[in-house]
Tab-separated table of C-alpha atoms in Angstrom:
chain	number	residue	atom	x	y	z
U	1	MET	CA	-15.864	14.790	6.707
U	2	ARG	CA	-17.404	13.071	3.693
U	3	VAL	CA	-14.561	11.111	2.096
U	4	LEU	CA	-14.601	9.511	-1.371
U	5	VAL	CA	-12.132	6.611	-1.677
U	6	GLY	CA	-11.180	5.276	-5.123
U	7	GLY	CA	-10.272	1.585	-5.096
U	8	GLY	CA	-11.329	1.346	-1.462
U	9	THR	CA	-12.432	-2.303	-1.462
U	10	GLY	CA	-8.911	-3.777	-1.172
U	11	PHE	CA	-6.616	-4.509	1.768
U	12	VAL	CA	-5.517	-0.907	2.420
U	13	GLY	CA	-8.899	0.577	1.498
U	14	THR	CA	-10.725	-1.620	4.013
U	15	ALA	CA	-8.351	-0.568	6.823
U	16	LEU	CA	-8.641	3.106	5.853
U	17	THR	CA	-12.458	2.931	5.688
U	18	GLN	CA	-12.629	1.337	9.158
U	19	LEU	CA	-10.374	4.021	10.651
U	20	LEU	CA	-12.201	6.910	8.961
U	21	LYS	CA	-15.588	5.623	10.162
U	22	ALA	CA	-14.225	5.077	13.675
U	23	ARG	CA	-13.159	8.737	13.677
U	24	GLY	CA	-16.651	9.887	12.685
U	25	HIS	CA	-16.168	10.398	8.940
U	26	GLU	CA	-18.596	9.298	6.238
U	27	VAL	CA	-17.060	7.116	3.480
U	28	THR	CA	-18.191	6.415	-0.095
U	29	LEU	CA	-16.161	3.988	-2.212
U	30	VAL	CA	-15.552	4.095	-5.963
U	31	SER	CA	-15.228	0.560	-7.323
U	32	ARG	CA	-15.942	-1.537	-10.393
U	33	GLN	CA	-18.887	-3.259	-8.711
U	34	PRO	CA	-21.981	-1.415	-7.371
U	35	GLY	CA	-23.087	-1.893	-3.770
U	36	PRO	CA	-24.148	-0.125	-0.571
U	37	GLY	CA	-21.999	2.926	0.193
U	38	ARG	CA	-20.403	2.726	-3.279
U	39	ILE	CA	-20.512	4.306	-6.694
U	40	THR	CA	-18.948	2.752	-9.800
U	41	TRP	CA	-16.244	4.356	-11.954
U	42	ASP	CA	-18.831	4.563	-14.768
U	43	GLU	CA	-21.231	6.471	-12.484
U	44	LEU	CA	-18.413	8.851	-11.513
U	45	THR	CA	-17.687	9.597	-15.183
U	46	ARG	CA	-21.375	9.899	-16.071
U	47	SER	CA	-22.768	11.804	-13.069
U	48	GLY	CA	-19.692	13.599	-11.733
U	49	LEU	CA	-18.218	13.836	-8.244
U	50	PRO	CA	-20.659	13.213	-5.388
U	51	SER	CA	-20.672	15.916	-2.716
U	52	CYS	CA	-17.541	15.311	-0.576
U	53	ASP	CA	-14.867	17.088	1.480
U	54	ALA	CA	-11.916	14.871	0.533
U	55	VAL	CA	-10.873	12.371	-2.160
U	56	VAL	CA	-8.330	9.548	-1.785
U	57	ASN	CA	-7.227	7.317	-4.680
U	58	LEU	CA	-5.917	3.879	-3.713
U	59	ALA	CA	-6.773	2.204	-7.030
U	60	GLY	CA	-4.069	0.241	-8.808
U	61	GLN	CA	-3.056	-3.291	-9.764
U	62	ASN	CA	-0.597	-4.958	-7.378
U	63	ILE	CA	2.734	-4.764	-9.251
U	64	LEU	CA	4.209	-7.696	-7.306
U	65	ASN	CA	1.319	-10.106	-7.864
U	66	PRO	CA	3.242	-13.407	-8.213
U	67	LEU	CA	0.301	-14.976	-10.076
U	68	ARG	CA	0.671	-12.573	-13.028
U	69	ARG	CA	3.491	-12.785	-15.572
U	70	TRP	CA	5.376	-9.494	-16.129
U	71	ASN	CA	4.451	-9.182	-19.807
U	72	GLU	CA	3.286	-6.254	-21.927
U	73	THR	CA	-0.402	-6.876	-21.128
U	74	PHE	CA	0.142	-6.819	-17.358
U	75	GLN	CA	2.477	-3.781	-17.576
U	76	LYS	CA	-0.287	-1.870	-19.399
U	77	GLU	CA	-2.825	-2.952	-16.757
U	78	VAL	CA	-0.559	-1.735	-13.923
U	79	LEU	CA	-0.134	1.669	-15.589
U	80	SER	CA	-3.715	2.176	-16.726
U	81	SER	CA	-5.177	1.075	-13.371
U	82	ARG	CA	-3.339	3.995	-11.756
U	83	LEU	CA	-3.373	6.628	-14.487
U	84	GLU	CA	-6.953	6.203	-15.702
U	85	THR	CA	-8.537	6.204	-12.237
U	86	THR	CA	-6.495	9.258	-11.226
U	87	GLU	CA	-7.513	11.036	-14.433
U	88	MET	CA	-11.209	10.197	-13.872
U	89	LEU	CA	-11.113	11.576	-10.324
U	90	ALA	CA	-9.096	14.650	-11.342
U	91	LYS	CA	-11.589	15.498	-14.117
U	92	ALA	CA	-14.548	14.990	-11.752
U	93	ILE	CA	-12.885	17.267	-9.157
U	94	ALA	CA	-12.182	19.937	-11.784
U	95	LYS	CA	-15.846	19.941	-12.879
U	96	ALA	CA	-17.332	19.845	-9.357
U	97	PRO	CA	-19.242	23.017	-8.359
U	98	GLN	CA	-17.855	22.613	-4.820
U	99	PRO	CA	-14.485	20.800	-5.094
U	100	PRO	CA	-13.130	18.874	-2.076
U	101	GLN	CA	-10.639	20.485	0.325
U	102	ALA	CA	-8.194	17.550	0.209
U	103	TRP	CA	-6.950	15.288	-2.624
U	104	ILE	CA	-4.612	12.381	-1.845
U	105	LEU	CA	-2.932	9.918	-4.210
U	106	VAL	CA	-1.277	6.759	-2.915
U	107	THR	CA	1.409	5.802	-5.432
U	108	GLY	CA	4.287	4.139	-3.570
U	109	VAL	CA	4.626	2.794	-0.040
U	110	GLY	CA	6.733	0.262	1.810
U	111	VAL	CA	5.777	-3.406	2.133
U	112	VAL	CA	2.439	-3.219	3.970
U	113	LEU	CA	2.227	-5.491	7.024
U	114	GLY	CA	-1.209	-6.449	8.303
U	115	ARG	CA	-3.469	-9.362	9.127
U	116	GLY	CA	-5.353	-11.072	6.351
U	117	GLY	CA	-3.646	-9.634	3.288
U	118	GLY	CA	-0.801	-7.682	1.746
U	119	ALA	CA	2.706	-8.978	1.164
U	120	ILE	CA	2.839	-10.802	4.488
U	121	GLY	CA	0.074	-13.144	3.272
U	122	HIS	CA	2.473	-14.686	0.734
U	123	MET	CA	5.334	-14.923	3.255
U	124	LEU	CA	3.662	-16.545	6.251
U	125	LEU	CA	3.347	-20.158	5.065
U	126	PRO	CA	7.040	-20.775	4.208
U	127	PHE	CA	8.118	-18.972	7.403
U	128	ARG	CA	5.669	-20.968	9.554
U	129	LEU	CA	7.147	-24.153	8.040
U	130	GLY	CA	10.678	-22.987	8.917
U	131	LEU	CA	11.508	-22.493	5.231
U	132	GLY	CA	11.708	-18.686	5.295
U	133	GLY	CA	14.799	-16.600	4.810
U	134	PRO	CA	16.290	-13.567	3.078
U	135	ILE	CA	15.716	-12.779	-0.596
U	136	GLY	CA	18.933	-12.808	-2.664
U	137	SER	CA	21.874	-11.378	-0.702
U	138	GLY	CA	19.630	-10.070	2.093
U	139	HIS	CA	21.751	-6.881	2.294
U	140	GLN	CA	19.238	-4.760	0.354
U	141	PHE	CA	17.018	-2.299	2.251
U	142	PHE	CA	13.438	-3.444	2.834
U	143	PRO	CA	11.120	-0.499	3.600
U	144	TRP	CA	7.925	-1.565	5.408
U	145	ILE	CA	4.904	-0.096	7.195
U	146	HIS	CA	2.141	-1.518	9.400
U	147	ILE	CA	-1.278	-1.159	7.767
U	148	GLY	CA	-2.557	0.683	10.848
U	149	ASP	CA	0.087	3.364	10.281
U	150	LEU	CA	-0.546	3.620	6.541
U	151	ALA	CA	-4.244	4.217	7.236
U	152	GLY	CA	-3.190	6.544	10.067
U	153	ILE	CA	-0.926	8.679	7.830
U	154	LEU	CA	-3.702	9.027	5.231
U	155	THR	CA	-6.247	10.010	7.896
U	156	HIS	CA	-3.754	12.457	9.445
U	157	ALA	CA	-3.171	14.041	6.022
U	158	LEU	CA	-6.939	14.462	5.539
U	159	GLU	CA	-7.614	15.886	8.992
U	160	ALA	CA	-4.584	18.189	9.401
U	161	GLY	CA	-4.867	21.313	7.258
U	162	HIS	CA	-1.108	21.917	7.200
U	163	VAL	CA	-0.134	18.668	5.394
U	164	HIS	CA	0.938	19.193	1.757
U	165	GLY	CA	3.280	17.529	-0.717
U	166	VAL	CA	4.801	14.039	-0.779
U	167	LEU	CA	4.856	11.866	2.356
U	168	ASN	CA	6.738	8.561	2.402
U	169	GLY	CA	4.493	5.735	3.602
U	170	VAL	CA	7.147	3.812	5.510
U	171	ALA	CA	7.927	3.208	9.188
U	172	PRO	CA	10.693	5.286	10.825
U	173	ALA	CA	12.696	2.073	11.374
U	174	SER	CA	12.580	1.345	7.631
U	175	THR	CA	16.366	1.189	7.224
U	176	THR	CA	15.865	-2.544	7.865
U	177	THR	CA	17.663	-4.931	5.524
U	178	ASN	CA	15.855	-7.855	3.969
U	179	ALA	CA	17.873	-10.307	6.105
U	180	GLU	CA	16.919	-8.402	9.289
U	181	PHE	CA	13.273	-8.494	8.224
U	182	ALA	CA	13.455	-12.277	7.653
U	183	GLN	CA	15.055	-12.774	11.083
U	184	ALA	CA	12.394	-10.618	12.790
U	185	LEU	CA	9.534	-12.487	11.067
U	186	GLY	CA	11.075	-15.827	12.010
U	187	ALA	CA	11.443	-14.640	15.624
U	188	ALA	CA	7.800	-13.438	15.738
U	189	LEU	CA	6.710	-16.925	14.594
U	190	GLY	CA	9.240	-18.786	16.725
U	191	ARG	CA	10.796	-20.353	13.608
U	192	PRO	CA	14.275	-20.357	12.046
U	193	ALA	CA	14.649	-18.084	9.022
U	194	PHE	CA	17.949	-18.766	7.305
U	195	ILE	CA	17.050	-20.467	4.001
U	196	PRO	CA	17.715	-17.804	1.339
U	197	VAL	CA	15.630	-17.458	-1.822
U	198	PRO	CA	18.229	-17.327	-4.656
U	199	SER	CA	18.032	-14.299	-6.954
U	200	THR	CA	17.581	-16.648	-9.956
U	201	VAL	CA	14.335	-17.960	-8.414
U	202	VAL	CA	13.070	-14.399	-7.749
U	203	GLN	CA	13.817	-13.465	-11.384
U	204	ALA	CA	12.055	-16.602	-12.639
U	205	VAL	CA	8.888	-15.869	-10.606
U	206	PHE	CA	8.669	-12.094	-11.034
U	207	GLY	CA	10.645	-11.410	-14.228
U	208	ARG	CA	13.897	-9.412	-14.372
U	209	GLU	CA	12.384	-5.916	-14.160
U	210	ARG	CA	10.173	-6.637	-11.135
U	211	ALA	CA	12.868	-8.699	-9.436
U	212	ILE	CA	15.031	-5.535	-9.191
U	213	MET	CA	12.496	-4.085	-6.707
U	214	LEU	CA	13.023	-7.062	-4.395
U	215	LEU	CA	16.725	-7.735	-4.981
U	216	GLU	CA	18.099	-4.166	-4.907
U	217	GLY	CA	15.723	-2.523	-2.422
U	218	GLN	CA	15.583	1.163	-1.554
U	219	LYS	CA	16.491	3.205	1.513
U	220	VAL	CA	13.482	5.354	2.448
U	221	VAL	CA	13.226	7.622	5.496
U	222	PRO	CA	9.858	9.276	6.364
U	223	ARG	CA	11.302	12.674	7.364
U	224	ARG	CA	8.376	14.748	6.091
U	225	THR	CA	5.810	12.316	7.517
U	226	LEU	CA	7.363	12.726	10.980
U	227	ALA	CA	7.698	16.496	10.493
U	228	THR	CA	3.904	16.783	9.983
U	229	GLY	CA	3.451	15.529	13.551
U	230	TYR	CA	2.200	12.031	12.757
U	231	GLN	CA	2.723	9.651	15.706
U	232	TYR	CA	3.413	6.062	14.617
U	233	SER	CA	1.554	3.228	16.375
U	234	PHE	CA	4.084	0.653	15.108
U	235	PRO	CA	7.474	2.356	14.649
U	236	GLU	CA	9.469	-0.837	15.379
U	237	LEU	CA	9.512	-3.963	13.226
U	238	GLY	CA	9.359	-6.497	16.075
U	239	THR	CA	6.149	-5.100	17.596
U	240	ALA	CA	4.561	-4.635	14.144
U	241	LEU	CA	5.187	-8.290	13.214
U	242	LYS	CA	4.039	-9.617	16.594
U	243	GLU	CA	0.707	-7.821	16.125
U	244	VAL	CA	0.338	-9.186	12.578
U	245	VAL	CA	1.038	-12.856	13.435
U	246	ALA	CA	-0.701	-12.882	16.849
């Protein structure tokens, strides 16, 4: 298939592009910067949708970027980066003489575990130094997914004609608590992991609204993802983390 990927230059987009190409698909990225195998968002608006069989939108500011203060400016950026890109693609699809067969939006997934990026990139240094531990109480649920499985679910959704509706991008063992996750990461690195990060520190770094996401957690089970027939490569946390830190 010819697949157009919005925001495909980031951590998840790179993994998805590699998998799609490995499976014989042709990939064009939509990004802010021009380059080989890419079109810009301006070109998309000006010239319309290039000929393609499927469209995936991964574009969006990282909500939990610890380097950005949670103020009105950043909140607007987070919203517009998702809404505007989705609207641009939707309009281009609606105008296309031959619209694609598949249209996928990625709006909410578990903590993505993978080498060289994602949330784990911020966690590794303190854990390697033996300073890692649970966030807040540690009792909150901590949904996660290996990047190979996130790319795999997206590819499965594109290739299988029967997949429709909302799929949760989390691992089947995602009823992990934050404390269990910290212990498993410490074990994968051969380091202790019992120094908790107080909730006051999390609120100071991320702001009260964002801190809720980390301190309260959410229990997510991928029932529909499993029901579509997707086979996870990394269903268990221990093996997922060992692959990431190897």
